[in-house]
Amino acid sequence: MTDSLPDDVADVLDLALNPDEPFHVALRRQVPQFRVQSRCKCGCGTTYFELDTDQVEPAPTGLGTVVAADIQLLTETGECPGEVLVFAQGGYLSWLEVCSWSDDIEVNLAAARRWLQPPS
């Protein structure tokens, strides 16, 4: 999606933001202007973004915080150990969160990236 973000983050955003949904298209236009502000230290892959809002138009989300994308993760065996959430604040992408619901399956950004890939 962009060379300015680490590949794992760019890939998950690309998979999470549907190019056929106008709201997601508006958010996708912001991605080339992103920088990673920080990542969660636990290793889950949650990433916070920094964005120069003068360089991009806001998506039509309103002023508050919204869940722009919520995708449940399905393993190769059909289990659902977690989800990926993409948040926007005031129309600007703010962070990507990787959530785990499982004590048995490690859920992180690398796993999310693999599980979100369409079957080949």
PDB file of C-alpha atoms in Angstrom:
ATOM      1  CA  MET A   1       0.000   0.000   0.000  1.00  0.00           C
ATOM      2  CA  THR A   2       2.861   2.378   0.795  1.00  0.00           C
ATOM      3  CA  ASP A   3       6.616   2.330   1.212  1.00  0.00           C
ATOM      4  CA  SER A   4       6.483   4.717   4.172  1.00  0.00           C
ATOM      5  CA  LEU A   5       5.090   2.088   6.551  1.00  0.00           C
ATOM      6  CA  PRO A   6       6.600  -1.231   7.609  1.00  0.00           C
ATOM      7  CA  ASP A   7       5.395  -4.007   5.283  1.00  0.00           C
ATOM      8  CA  ASP A   8       3.425  -5.833   7.982  1.00  0.00           C
ATOM      9  CA  VAL A   9       1.420  -2.720   8.903  1.00  0.00           C
ATOM     10  CA  ALA A  10       0.887  -1.676   5.274  1.00  0.00           C
ATOM     11  CA  ASP A  11      -0.287  -5.176   4.313  1.00  0.00           C
ATOM     12  CA  VAL A  12      -2.793  -5.458   7.174  1.00  0.00           C
ATOM     13  CA  LEU A  13      -4.203  -1.995   6.417  1.00  0.00           C
ATOM     14  CA  ASP A  14      -4.470  -2.960   2.751  1.00  0.00           C
ATOM     15  CA  LEU A  15      -6.362  -6.119   3.681  1.00  0.00           C
ATOM     16  CA  ALA A  16      -8.570  -4.395   6.275  1.00  0.00           C
ATOM     17  CA  LEU A  17      -9.646  -1.348   4.247  1.00  0.00           C
ATOM     18  CA  ASN A  18     -11.979  -2.474   1.469  1.00  0.00           C
ATOM     19  CA  PRO A  19     -11.125  -0.707  -1.820  1.00  0.00           C
ATOM     20  CA  ASP A  20     -14.787  -0.974  -2.862  1.00  0.00           C
ATOM     21  CA  GLU A  21     -16.167   1.016   0.086  1.00  0.00           C
ATOM     22  CA  PRO A  22     -16.064   4.816  -0.403  1.00  0.00           C
ATOM     23  CA  PHE A  23     -15.392   5.438   3.311  1.00  0.00           C
ATOM     24  CA  HIS A  24     -12.402   3.077   3.214  1.00  0.00           C
ATOM     25  CA  VAL A  25     -11.173   4.629  -0.050  1.00  0.00           C
ATOM     26  CA  ALA A  26     -11.022   8.026   1.691  1.00  0.00           C
ATOM     27  CA  LEU A  27      -9.006   6.474   4.527  1.00  0.00           C
ATOM     28  CA  ARG A  28      -6.692   4.649   2.092  1.00  0.00           C
ATOM     29  CA  ARG A  29      -5.758   8.018   0.553  1.00  0.00           C
ATOM     30  CA  GLN A  30      -4.265   9.017   3.914  1.00  0.00           C
ATOM     31  CA  VAL A  31      -1.900   6.045   4.199  1.00  0.00           C
ATOM     32  CA  PRO A  32       0.949   7.463   2.063  1.00  0.00           C
ATOM     33  CA  GLN A  33       1.234  10.339   4.555  1.00  0.00           C
ATOM     34  CA  PHE A  34       1.512   8.084   7.643  1.00  0.00           C
ATOM     35  CA  ARG A  35       4.387   7.529   9.954  1.00  0.00           C
ATOM     36  CA  VAL A  36       4.417   4.992  12.750  1.00  0.00           C
ATOM     37  CA  GLN A  37       4.300   6.935  15.996  1.00  0.00           C
ATOM     38  CA  SER A  38       4.622   3.864  18.220  1.00  0.00           C
ATOM     39  CA  ARG A  39       3.862   0.187  18.558  1.00  0.00           C
ATOM     40  CA  CYS A  40       2.535  -1.728  21.526  1.00  0.00           C
ATOM     41  CA  LYS A  41       5.424  -3.160  23.509  1.00  0.00           C
ATOM     42  CA  CYS A  42       3.675  -6.492  24.204  1.00  0.00           C
ATOM     43  CA  GLY A  43       4.309  -7.688  20.629  1.00  0.00           C
ATOM     44  CA  CYS A  44       0.669  -7.864  19.522  1.00  0.00           C
ATOM     45  CA  GLY A  45       1.272  -5.544  16.592  1.00  0.00           C
ATOM     46  CA  THR A  46      -1.002  -2.704  17.649  1.00  0.00           C
ATOM     47  CA  THR A  47       0.349   0.377  15.878  1.00  0.00           C
ATOM     48  CA  TYR A  48      -0.335   4.082  16.440  1.00  0.00           C
ATOM     49  CA  PHE A  49      -0.006   6.482  13.518  1.00  0.00           C
ATOM     50  CA  GLU A  50       1.176  10.034  13.133  1.00  0.00           C
ATOM     51  CA  LEU A  51      -0.313  11.986  10.250  1.00  0.00           C
ATOM     52  CA  ASP A  52       0.106  15.525   8.977  1.00  0.00           C
ATOM     53  CA  THR A  53      -3.578  16.382   8.650  1.00  0.00           C
ATOM     54  CA  ASP A  54      -2.763  19.426   6.515  1.00  0.00           C
ATOM     55  CA  GLN A  55      -1.658  17.066   3.735  1.00  0.00           C
ATOM     56  CA  VAL A  56      -4.845  14.951   3.454  1.00  0.00           C
ATOM     57  CA  GLU A  57      -8.605  15.292   3.476  1.00  0.00           C
ATOM     58  CA  PRO A  58     -10.564  13.728   6.359  1.00  0.00           C
ATOM     59  CA  ALA A  59     -12.887  10.831   5.676  1.00  0.00           C
ATOM     60  CA  PRO A  60     -16.577  11.452   6.448  1.00  0.00           C
ATOM     61  CA  THR A  61     -16.587   9.987   9.971  1.00  0.00           C
ATOM     62  CA  GLY A  62     -17.523  12.923  12.166  1.00  0.00           C
ATOM     63  CA  LEU A  63     -15.456  14.345  14.993  1.00  0.00           C
ATOM     64  CA  GLY A  64     -15.241  11.411  17.389  1.00  0.00           C
ATOM     65  CA  THR A  65     -13.440   8.094  17.345  1.00  0.00           C
ATOM     66  CA  VAL A  66     -14.936   5.369  15.160  1.00  0.00           C
ATOM     67  CA  VAL A  67     -14.082   1.799  14.315  1.00  0.00           C
ATOM     68  CA  ALA A  68     -13.338   2.102  10.613  1.00  0.00           C
ATOM     69  CA  ALA A  69     -12.800  -1.626  10.128  1.00  0.00           C
ATOM     70  CA  ASP A  70     -13.422  -4.676  12.321  1.00  0.00           C
ATOM     71  CA  ILE A  71     -12.276  -7.991  10.895  1.00  0.00           C
ATOM     72  CA  GLN A  72     -12.420 -11.277  12.747  1.00  0.00           C
ATOM     73  CA  LEU A  73      -9.375 -13.461  12.249  1.00  0.00           C
ATOM     74  CA  LEU A  74      -9.904 -17.040  11.105  1.00  0.00           C
ATOM     75  CA  THR A  75      -7.100 -19.571  11.324  1.00  0.00           C
ATOM     76  CA  GLU A  76      -6.457 -22.275   8.747  1.00  0.00           C
ATOM     77  CA  THR A  77      -8.561 -24.633  10.927  1.00  0.00           C
ATOM     78  CA  GLY A  78     -11.491 -22.210  11.128  1.00  0.00           C
ATOM     79  CA  GLU A  79     -10.885 -21.027  14.689  1.00  0.00           C
ATOM     80  CA  CYS A  80     -11.458 -17.346  15.518  1.00  0.00           C
ATOM     81  CA  PRO A  81      -8.713 -16.335  17.984  1.00  0.00           C
ATOM     82  CA  GLY A  82      -9.080 -12.554  17.657  1.00  0.00           C
ATOM     83  CA  GLU A  83      -9.693  -9.572  15.452  1.00  0.00           C
ATOM     84  CA  VAL A  84      -8.114  -6.553  13.814  1.00  0.00           C
ATOM     85  CA  LEU A  85      -9.638  -3.140  14.443  1.00  0.00           C
ATOM     86  CA  VAL A  86      -8.766   0.026  12.544  1.00  0.00           C
ATOM     87  CA  PHE A  87      -9.670   3.293  14.274  1.00  0.00           C
ATOM     88  CA  ALA A  88     -10.206   6.789  12.896  1.00  0.00           C
ATOM     89  CA  GLN A  89     -10.460   9.978  14.927  1.00  0.00           C
ATOM     90  CA  GLY A  90     -12.084  13.026  13.366  1.00  0.00           C
ATOM     91  CA  GLY A  91     -11.869  11.460   9.916  1.00  0.00           C
ATOM     92  CA  TYR A  92      -8.195  10.496  10.139  1.00  0.00           C
ATOM     93  CA  LEU A  93      -6.757   7.004  10.584  1.00  0.00           C
ATOM     94  CA  SER A  94      -5.283   6.843  14.077  1.00  0.00           C
ATOM     95  CA  TRP A  95      -4.360   3.294  14.998  1.00  0.00           C
ATOM     96  CA  LEU A  96      -4.543  -0.368  14.111  1.00  0.00           C
ATOM     97  CA  GLU A  97      -5.262  -2.758  16.964  1.00  0.00           C
ATOM     98  CA  VAL A  98      -4.675  -6.503  17.059  1.00  0.00           C
ATOM     99  CA  CYS A  99      -6.895  -8.182  19.672  1.00  0.00           C
ATOM    100  CA  SER A 100      -6.539 -11.714  21.001  1.00  0.00           C
ATOM    101  CA  TRP A 101      -9.400 -13.790  22.367  1.00  0.00           C
ATOM    102  CA  SER A 102      -7.370 -16.951  22.766  1.00  0.00           C
ATOM    103  CA  ASP A 103      -5.025 -18.323  25.383  1.00  0.00           C
ATOM    104  CA  ASP A 104      -3.996 -21.144  23.043  1.00  0.00           C
ATOM    105  CA  ILE A 105      -3.272 -19.356  19.750  1.00  0.00           C
ATOM    106  CA  GLU A 106      -0.764 -16.515  19.487  1.00  0.00           C
ATOM    107  CA  VAL A 107      -2.422 -13.519  17.855  1.00  0.00           C
ATOM    108  CA  ASN A 108      -0.096 -10.814  16.580  1.00  0.00           C
ATOM    109  CA  LEU A 109       0.329  -8.693  13.479  1.00  0.00           C
ATOM    110  CA  ALA A 110       2.239 -11.401  11.592  1.00  0.00           C
ATOM    111  CA  ALA A 111      -0.512 -13.937  12.263  1.00  0.00           C
ATOM    112  CA  ALA A 112      -3.215 -11.402  11.366  1.00  0.00           C
ATOM    113  CA  ARG A 113      -1.434 -10.679   8.112  1.00  0.00           C
ATOM    114  CA  ARG A 114      -1.392 -14.401   7.259  1.00  0.00           C
ATOM    115  CA  TRP A 115      -5.008 -15.060   8.292  1.00  0.00           C
ATOM    116  CA  LEU A 116      -6.376 -12.053   6.395  1.00  0.00           C
ATOM    117  CA  GLN A 117      -4.862 -13.191   3.093  1.00  0.00           C
ATOM    118  CA  PRO A 118      -7.479 -14.529   0.687  1.00  0.00           C
ATOM    119  CA  PRO A 119      -7.245 -18.288   0.171  1.00  0.00           C
ATOM    120  CA  SER A 120      -5.125 -19.204  -2.823  1.00  0.00           C
TER     121      SER A 120
END
